[in-house]
GROMACS .gro file of C-alpha atoms in nm:
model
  242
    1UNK     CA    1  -4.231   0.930   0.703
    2UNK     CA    2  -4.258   1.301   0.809
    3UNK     CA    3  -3.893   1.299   1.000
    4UNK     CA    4  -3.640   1.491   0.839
    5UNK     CA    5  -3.286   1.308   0.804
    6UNK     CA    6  -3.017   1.422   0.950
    7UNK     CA    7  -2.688   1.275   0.781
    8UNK     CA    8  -2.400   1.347   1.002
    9UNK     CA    9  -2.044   1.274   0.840
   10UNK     CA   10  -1.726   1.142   1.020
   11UNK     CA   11  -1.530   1.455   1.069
   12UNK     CA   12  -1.256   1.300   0.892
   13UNK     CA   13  -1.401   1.309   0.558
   14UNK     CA   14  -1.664   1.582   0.446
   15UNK     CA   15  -2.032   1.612   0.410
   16UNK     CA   16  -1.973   1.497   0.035
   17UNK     CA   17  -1.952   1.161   0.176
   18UNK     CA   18  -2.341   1.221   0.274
   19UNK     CA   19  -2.433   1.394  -0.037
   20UNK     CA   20  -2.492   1.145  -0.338
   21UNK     CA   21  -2.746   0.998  -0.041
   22UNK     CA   22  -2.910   1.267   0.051
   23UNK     CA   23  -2.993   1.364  -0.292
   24UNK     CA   24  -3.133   0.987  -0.370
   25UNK     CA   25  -3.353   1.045  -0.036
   26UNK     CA   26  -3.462   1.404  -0.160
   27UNK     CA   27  -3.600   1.234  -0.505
   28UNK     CA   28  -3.774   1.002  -0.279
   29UNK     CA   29  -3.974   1.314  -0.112
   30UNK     CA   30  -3.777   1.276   0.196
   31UNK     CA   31  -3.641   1.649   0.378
   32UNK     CA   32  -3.288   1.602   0.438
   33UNK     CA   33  -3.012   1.798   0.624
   34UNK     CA   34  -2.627   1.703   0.603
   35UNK     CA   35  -2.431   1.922   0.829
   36UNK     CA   36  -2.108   2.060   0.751
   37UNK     CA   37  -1.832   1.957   1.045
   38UNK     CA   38  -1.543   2.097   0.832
   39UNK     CA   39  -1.332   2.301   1.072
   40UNK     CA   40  -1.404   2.070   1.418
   41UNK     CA   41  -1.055   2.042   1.472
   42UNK     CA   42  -0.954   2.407   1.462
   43UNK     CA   43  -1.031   2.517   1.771
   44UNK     CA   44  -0.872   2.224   1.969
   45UNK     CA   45  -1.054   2.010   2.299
   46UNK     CA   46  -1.289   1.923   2.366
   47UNK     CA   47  -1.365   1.876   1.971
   48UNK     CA   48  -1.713   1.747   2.071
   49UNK     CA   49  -1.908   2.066   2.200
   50UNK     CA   50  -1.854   2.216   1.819
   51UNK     CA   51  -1.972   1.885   1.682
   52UNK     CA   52  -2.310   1.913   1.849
   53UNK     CA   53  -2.306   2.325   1.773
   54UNK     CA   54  -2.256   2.249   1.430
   55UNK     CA   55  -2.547   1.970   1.363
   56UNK     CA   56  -2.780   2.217   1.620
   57UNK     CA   57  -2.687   2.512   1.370
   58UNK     CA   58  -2.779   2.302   1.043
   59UNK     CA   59  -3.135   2.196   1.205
   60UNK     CA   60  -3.227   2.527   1.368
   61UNK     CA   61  -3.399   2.687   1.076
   62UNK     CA   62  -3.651   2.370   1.081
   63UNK     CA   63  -4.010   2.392   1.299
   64UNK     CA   64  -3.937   2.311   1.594
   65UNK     CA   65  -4.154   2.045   1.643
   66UNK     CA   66  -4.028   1.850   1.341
   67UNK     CA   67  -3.860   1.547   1.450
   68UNK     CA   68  -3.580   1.422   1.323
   69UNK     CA   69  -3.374   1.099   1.225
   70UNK     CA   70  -2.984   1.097   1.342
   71UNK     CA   71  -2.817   0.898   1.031
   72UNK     CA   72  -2.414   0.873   1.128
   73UNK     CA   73  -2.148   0.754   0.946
   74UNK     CA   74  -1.803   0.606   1.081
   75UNK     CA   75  -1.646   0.762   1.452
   76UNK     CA   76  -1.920   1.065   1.390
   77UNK     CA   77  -2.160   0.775   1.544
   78UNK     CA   78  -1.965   0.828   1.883
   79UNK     CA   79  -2.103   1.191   1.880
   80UNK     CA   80  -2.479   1.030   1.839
   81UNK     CA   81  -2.558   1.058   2.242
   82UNK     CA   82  -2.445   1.435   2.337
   83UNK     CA   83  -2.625   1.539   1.955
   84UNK     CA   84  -2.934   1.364   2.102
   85UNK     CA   85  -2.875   1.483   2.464
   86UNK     CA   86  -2.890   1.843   2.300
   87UNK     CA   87  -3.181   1.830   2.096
   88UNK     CA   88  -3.477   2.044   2.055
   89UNK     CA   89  -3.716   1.851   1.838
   90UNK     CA   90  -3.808   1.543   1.835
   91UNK     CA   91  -3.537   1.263   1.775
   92UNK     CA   92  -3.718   0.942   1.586
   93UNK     CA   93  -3.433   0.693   1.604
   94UNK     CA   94  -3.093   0.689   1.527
   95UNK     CA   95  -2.907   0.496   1.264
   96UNK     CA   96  -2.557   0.408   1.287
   97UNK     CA   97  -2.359   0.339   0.937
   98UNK     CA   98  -2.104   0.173   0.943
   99UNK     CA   99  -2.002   0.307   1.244
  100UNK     CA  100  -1.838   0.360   1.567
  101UNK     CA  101  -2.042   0.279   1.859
  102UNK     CA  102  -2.043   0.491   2.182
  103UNK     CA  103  -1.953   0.283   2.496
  104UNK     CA  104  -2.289   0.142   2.687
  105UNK     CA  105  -2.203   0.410   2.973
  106UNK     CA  106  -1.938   0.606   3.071
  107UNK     CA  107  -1.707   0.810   2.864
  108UNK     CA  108  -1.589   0.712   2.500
  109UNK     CA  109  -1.252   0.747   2.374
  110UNK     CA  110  -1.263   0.784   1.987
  111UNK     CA  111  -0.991   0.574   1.913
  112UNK     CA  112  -0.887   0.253   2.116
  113UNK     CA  113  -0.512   0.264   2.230
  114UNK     CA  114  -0.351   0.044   1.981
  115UNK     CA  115  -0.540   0.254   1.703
  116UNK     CA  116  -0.363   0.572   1.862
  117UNK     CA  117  -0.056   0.423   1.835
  118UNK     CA  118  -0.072   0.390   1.496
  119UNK     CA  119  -0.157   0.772   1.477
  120UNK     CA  120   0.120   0.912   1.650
  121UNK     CA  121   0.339   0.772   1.460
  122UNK     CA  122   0.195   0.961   1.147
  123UNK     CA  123   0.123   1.290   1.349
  124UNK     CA  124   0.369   1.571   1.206
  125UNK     CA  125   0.355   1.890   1.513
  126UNK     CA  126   0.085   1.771   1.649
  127UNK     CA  127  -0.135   1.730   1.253
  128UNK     CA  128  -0.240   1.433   1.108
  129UNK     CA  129  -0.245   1.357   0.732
  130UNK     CA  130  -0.534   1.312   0.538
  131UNK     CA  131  -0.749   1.040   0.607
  132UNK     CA  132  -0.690   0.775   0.318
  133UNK     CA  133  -0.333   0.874   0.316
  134UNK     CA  134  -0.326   0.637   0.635
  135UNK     CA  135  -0.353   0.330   0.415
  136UNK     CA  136  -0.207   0.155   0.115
  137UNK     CA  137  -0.338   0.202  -0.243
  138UNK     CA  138  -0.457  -0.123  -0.243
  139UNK     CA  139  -0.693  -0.045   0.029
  140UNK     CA  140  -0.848   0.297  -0.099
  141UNK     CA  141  -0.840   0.203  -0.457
  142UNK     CA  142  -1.123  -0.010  -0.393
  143UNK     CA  143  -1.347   0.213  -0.134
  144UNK     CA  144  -1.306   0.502  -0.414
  145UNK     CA  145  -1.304   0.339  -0.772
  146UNK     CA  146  -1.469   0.601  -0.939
  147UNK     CA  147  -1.176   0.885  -1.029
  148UNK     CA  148  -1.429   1.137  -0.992
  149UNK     CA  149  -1.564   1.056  -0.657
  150UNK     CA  150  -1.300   1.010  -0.489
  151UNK     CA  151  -1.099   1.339  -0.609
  152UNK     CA  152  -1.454   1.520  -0.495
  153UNK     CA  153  -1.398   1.304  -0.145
  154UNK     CA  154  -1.051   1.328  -0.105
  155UNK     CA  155  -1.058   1.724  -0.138
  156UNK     CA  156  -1.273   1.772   0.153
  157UNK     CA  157  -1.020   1.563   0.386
  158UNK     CA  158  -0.915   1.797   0.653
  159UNK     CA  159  -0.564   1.729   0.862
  160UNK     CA  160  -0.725   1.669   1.208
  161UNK     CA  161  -0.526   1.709   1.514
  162UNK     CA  162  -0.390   1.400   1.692
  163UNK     CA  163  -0.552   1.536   1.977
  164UNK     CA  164  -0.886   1.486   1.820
  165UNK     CA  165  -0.880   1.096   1.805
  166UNK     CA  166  -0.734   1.184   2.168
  167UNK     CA  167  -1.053   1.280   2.327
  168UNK     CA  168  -1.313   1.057   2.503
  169UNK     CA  169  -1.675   1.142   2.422
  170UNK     CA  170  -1.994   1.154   2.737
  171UNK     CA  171  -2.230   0.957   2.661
  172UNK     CA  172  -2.530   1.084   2.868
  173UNK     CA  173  -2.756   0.837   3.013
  174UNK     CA  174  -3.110   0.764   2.824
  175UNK     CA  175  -2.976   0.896   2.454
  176UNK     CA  176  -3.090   0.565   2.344
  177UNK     CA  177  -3.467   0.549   2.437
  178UNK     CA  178  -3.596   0.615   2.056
  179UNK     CA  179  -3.521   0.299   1.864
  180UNK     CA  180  -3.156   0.211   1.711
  181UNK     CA  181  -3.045   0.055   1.445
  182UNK     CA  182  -2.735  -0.026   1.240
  183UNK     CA  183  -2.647  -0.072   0.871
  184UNK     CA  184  -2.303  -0.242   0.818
  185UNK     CA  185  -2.108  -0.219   0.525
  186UNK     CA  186  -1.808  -0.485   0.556
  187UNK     CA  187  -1.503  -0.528   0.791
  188UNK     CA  188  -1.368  -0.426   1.002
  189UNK     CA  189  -1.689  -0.307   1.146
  190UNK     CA  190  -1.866  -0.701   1.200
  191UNK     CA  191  -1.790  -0.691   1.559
  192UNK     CA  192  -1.958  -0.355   1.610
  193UNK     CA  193  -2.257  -0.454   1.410
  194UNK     CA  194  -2.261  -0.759   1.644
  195UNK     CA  195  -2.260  -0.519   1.952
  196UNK     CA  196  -2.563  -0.355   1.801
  197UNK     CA  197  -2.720  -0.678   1.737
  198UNK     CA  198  -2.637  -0.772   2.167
  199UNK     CA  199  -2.824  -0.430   2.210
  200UNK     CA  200  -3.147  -0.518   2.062
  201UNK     CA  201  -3.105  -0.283   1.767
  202UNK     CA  202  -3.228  -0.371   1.393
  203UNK     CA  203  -2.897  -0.479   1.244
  204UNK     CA  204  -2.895  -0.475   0.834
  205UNK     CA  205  -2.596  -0.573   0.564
  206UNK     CA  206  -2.514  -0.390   0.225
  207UNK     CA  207  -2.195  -0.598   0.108
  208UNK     CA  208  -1.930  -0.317   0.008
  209UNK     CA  209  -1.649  -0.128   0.139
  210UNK     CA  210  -1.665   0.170   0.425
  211UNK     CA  211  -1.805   0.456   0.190
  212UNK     CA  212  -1.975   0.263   0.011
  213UNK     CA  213  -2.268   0.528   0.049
  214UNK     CA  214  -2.082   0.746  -0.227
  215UNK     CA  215  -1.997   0.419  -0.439
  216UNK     CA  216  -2.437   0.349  -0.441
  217UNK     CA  217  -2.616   0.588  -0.305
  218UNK     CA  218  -2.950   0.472  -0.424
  219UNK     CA  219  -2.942   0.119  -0.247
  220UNK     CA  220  -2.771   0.286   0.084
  221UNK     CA  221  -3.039   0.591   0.053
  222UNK     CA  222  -3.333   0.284  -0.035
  223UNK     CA  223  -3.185   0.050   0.318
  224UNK     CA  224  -3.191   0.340   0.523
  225UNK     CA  225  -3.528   0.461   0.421
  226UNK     CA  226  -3.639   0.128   0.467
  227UNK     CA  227  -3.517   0.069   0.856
  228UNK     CA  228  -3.664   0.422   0.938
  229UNK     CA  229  -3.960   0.376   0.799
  230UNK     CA  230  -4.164   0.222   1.081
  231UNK     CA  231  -4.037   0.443   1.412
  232UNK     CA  232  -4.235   0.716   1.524
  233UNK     CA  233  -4.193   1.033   1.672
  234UNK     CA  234  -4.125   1.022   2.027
  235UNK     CA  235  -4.397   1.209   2.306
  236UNK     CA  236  -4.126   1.508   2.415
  237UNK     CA  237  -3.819   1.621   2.273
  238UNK     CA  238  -3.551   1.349   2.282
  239UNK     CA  239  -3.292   1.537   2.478
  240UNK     CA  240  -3.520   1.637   2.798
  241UNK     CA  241  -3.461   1.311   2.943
  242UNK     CA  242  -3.089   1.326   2.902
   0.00000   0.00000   0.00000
């Protein structure tokens, strides 16, 4: 498959989340870009315009008629239909990752209410703590068991702004007319998986824990090479429907 991938992580973690994958899909011959998102949340809303400058930037310096594969991981799959609505190659398909799925039509909010209440209680000014600070050791002692890793993951953890999981996402019509598909990891994400099943997307299983792409990155990097490997590059640049 000629497509490059285009790993795009949830801007609560880093691209480091991304990276032990894209280097297992690099050794396979595969071109890969992961796009740095670190910073989103400085310049306050709408965060999702600098999402989709950011993943344009990191692509721009390919040919222009190389197509691409969207790979997104956790709430950066809500950004999935304004990064295809603005692209200017080719968009193969898009593979969601354990991840957030944007709304059928109409808006998207990134967070349901009774997730945001949970957040504003642990907003200080305004700022959120880092990301697996949110939970109890006994939940992010087993997503990160290697010391290593996570230290490497948990240093990249920015301290978004409440407002950010405040914002609702477009979701332009026709960002979904390549093919879709979905690789879950575990719960809580079973009921979104089963969305993507209602959808007619491809809908595989890797048993393991949400990042479980830095915990094996050589089966995640194998099942994603796998589902991509039979869609085809689309007639006309994916976004000129949109």
């Amino acid at each position: 498959m000629d497509a490059v991938f285009v790993m795009v992580h949830s801007p609560s973690v880093g691209p480091g989340t991304w990276q032990p994958v894209a280097d297992e899909l690099r050794a396979r011959g595969a071109t890969v870009v992961v796009p740095s998102l670190a910073g989103v949340g400085d310049a306050g809303p709408p965060f999702w315009p600098r999402v989709v400058e950011l993943v344009g930037a990191a692509v721009a310096g390919l040919p222009p008629d190389r197509s691409v594969v969207l790979v997104a991981h956790s709430n950066a799959g809500l950004f999935v239909p304004v990064i295809v609505a603005a692209a200017t190659r080719p968009v193969v398909g898009c593979l969601f990752v354990d991840a957030a799925l944007p709304a059928r039509q109409g808006p998207t909010p990134v967070v349901p209410p009774e997730a945001l209440a949970f957040l504003r209680a642990k907003a200080v000014d305004g700022i959120l703590p880092q990301w697996t600070t949110w939970y109890d050791e006994a939940e992010v002692a087993p997503m990160l068991p290697d010391a290593t890793v996570r230290a490497a993951v948990e240093a990249e953890q920015p301290r978004l702004p409440l407002s950010y999981y405040e914002q609702q996402i477009p979701v332009p019509a026709g960002w979904d007319a390549q093919p879709c598909g979905y690789l879950l990891f575990g719960p809580p994400y079973e009921q979104v998986a089963n969305e993507a099943a209602a959808r007619g997307w491809a809908v595989e299983r890797i048993a393991g824990r949400h990042l479980h792409q830095v915990v094996d990155p050589a089966g995640v990097a194998g099942r994603i090479a796998a589902m991509a490997a039979t869609w085809s590059p689309p007639s006309s640049p994916a976004g000129a429907a949109a």
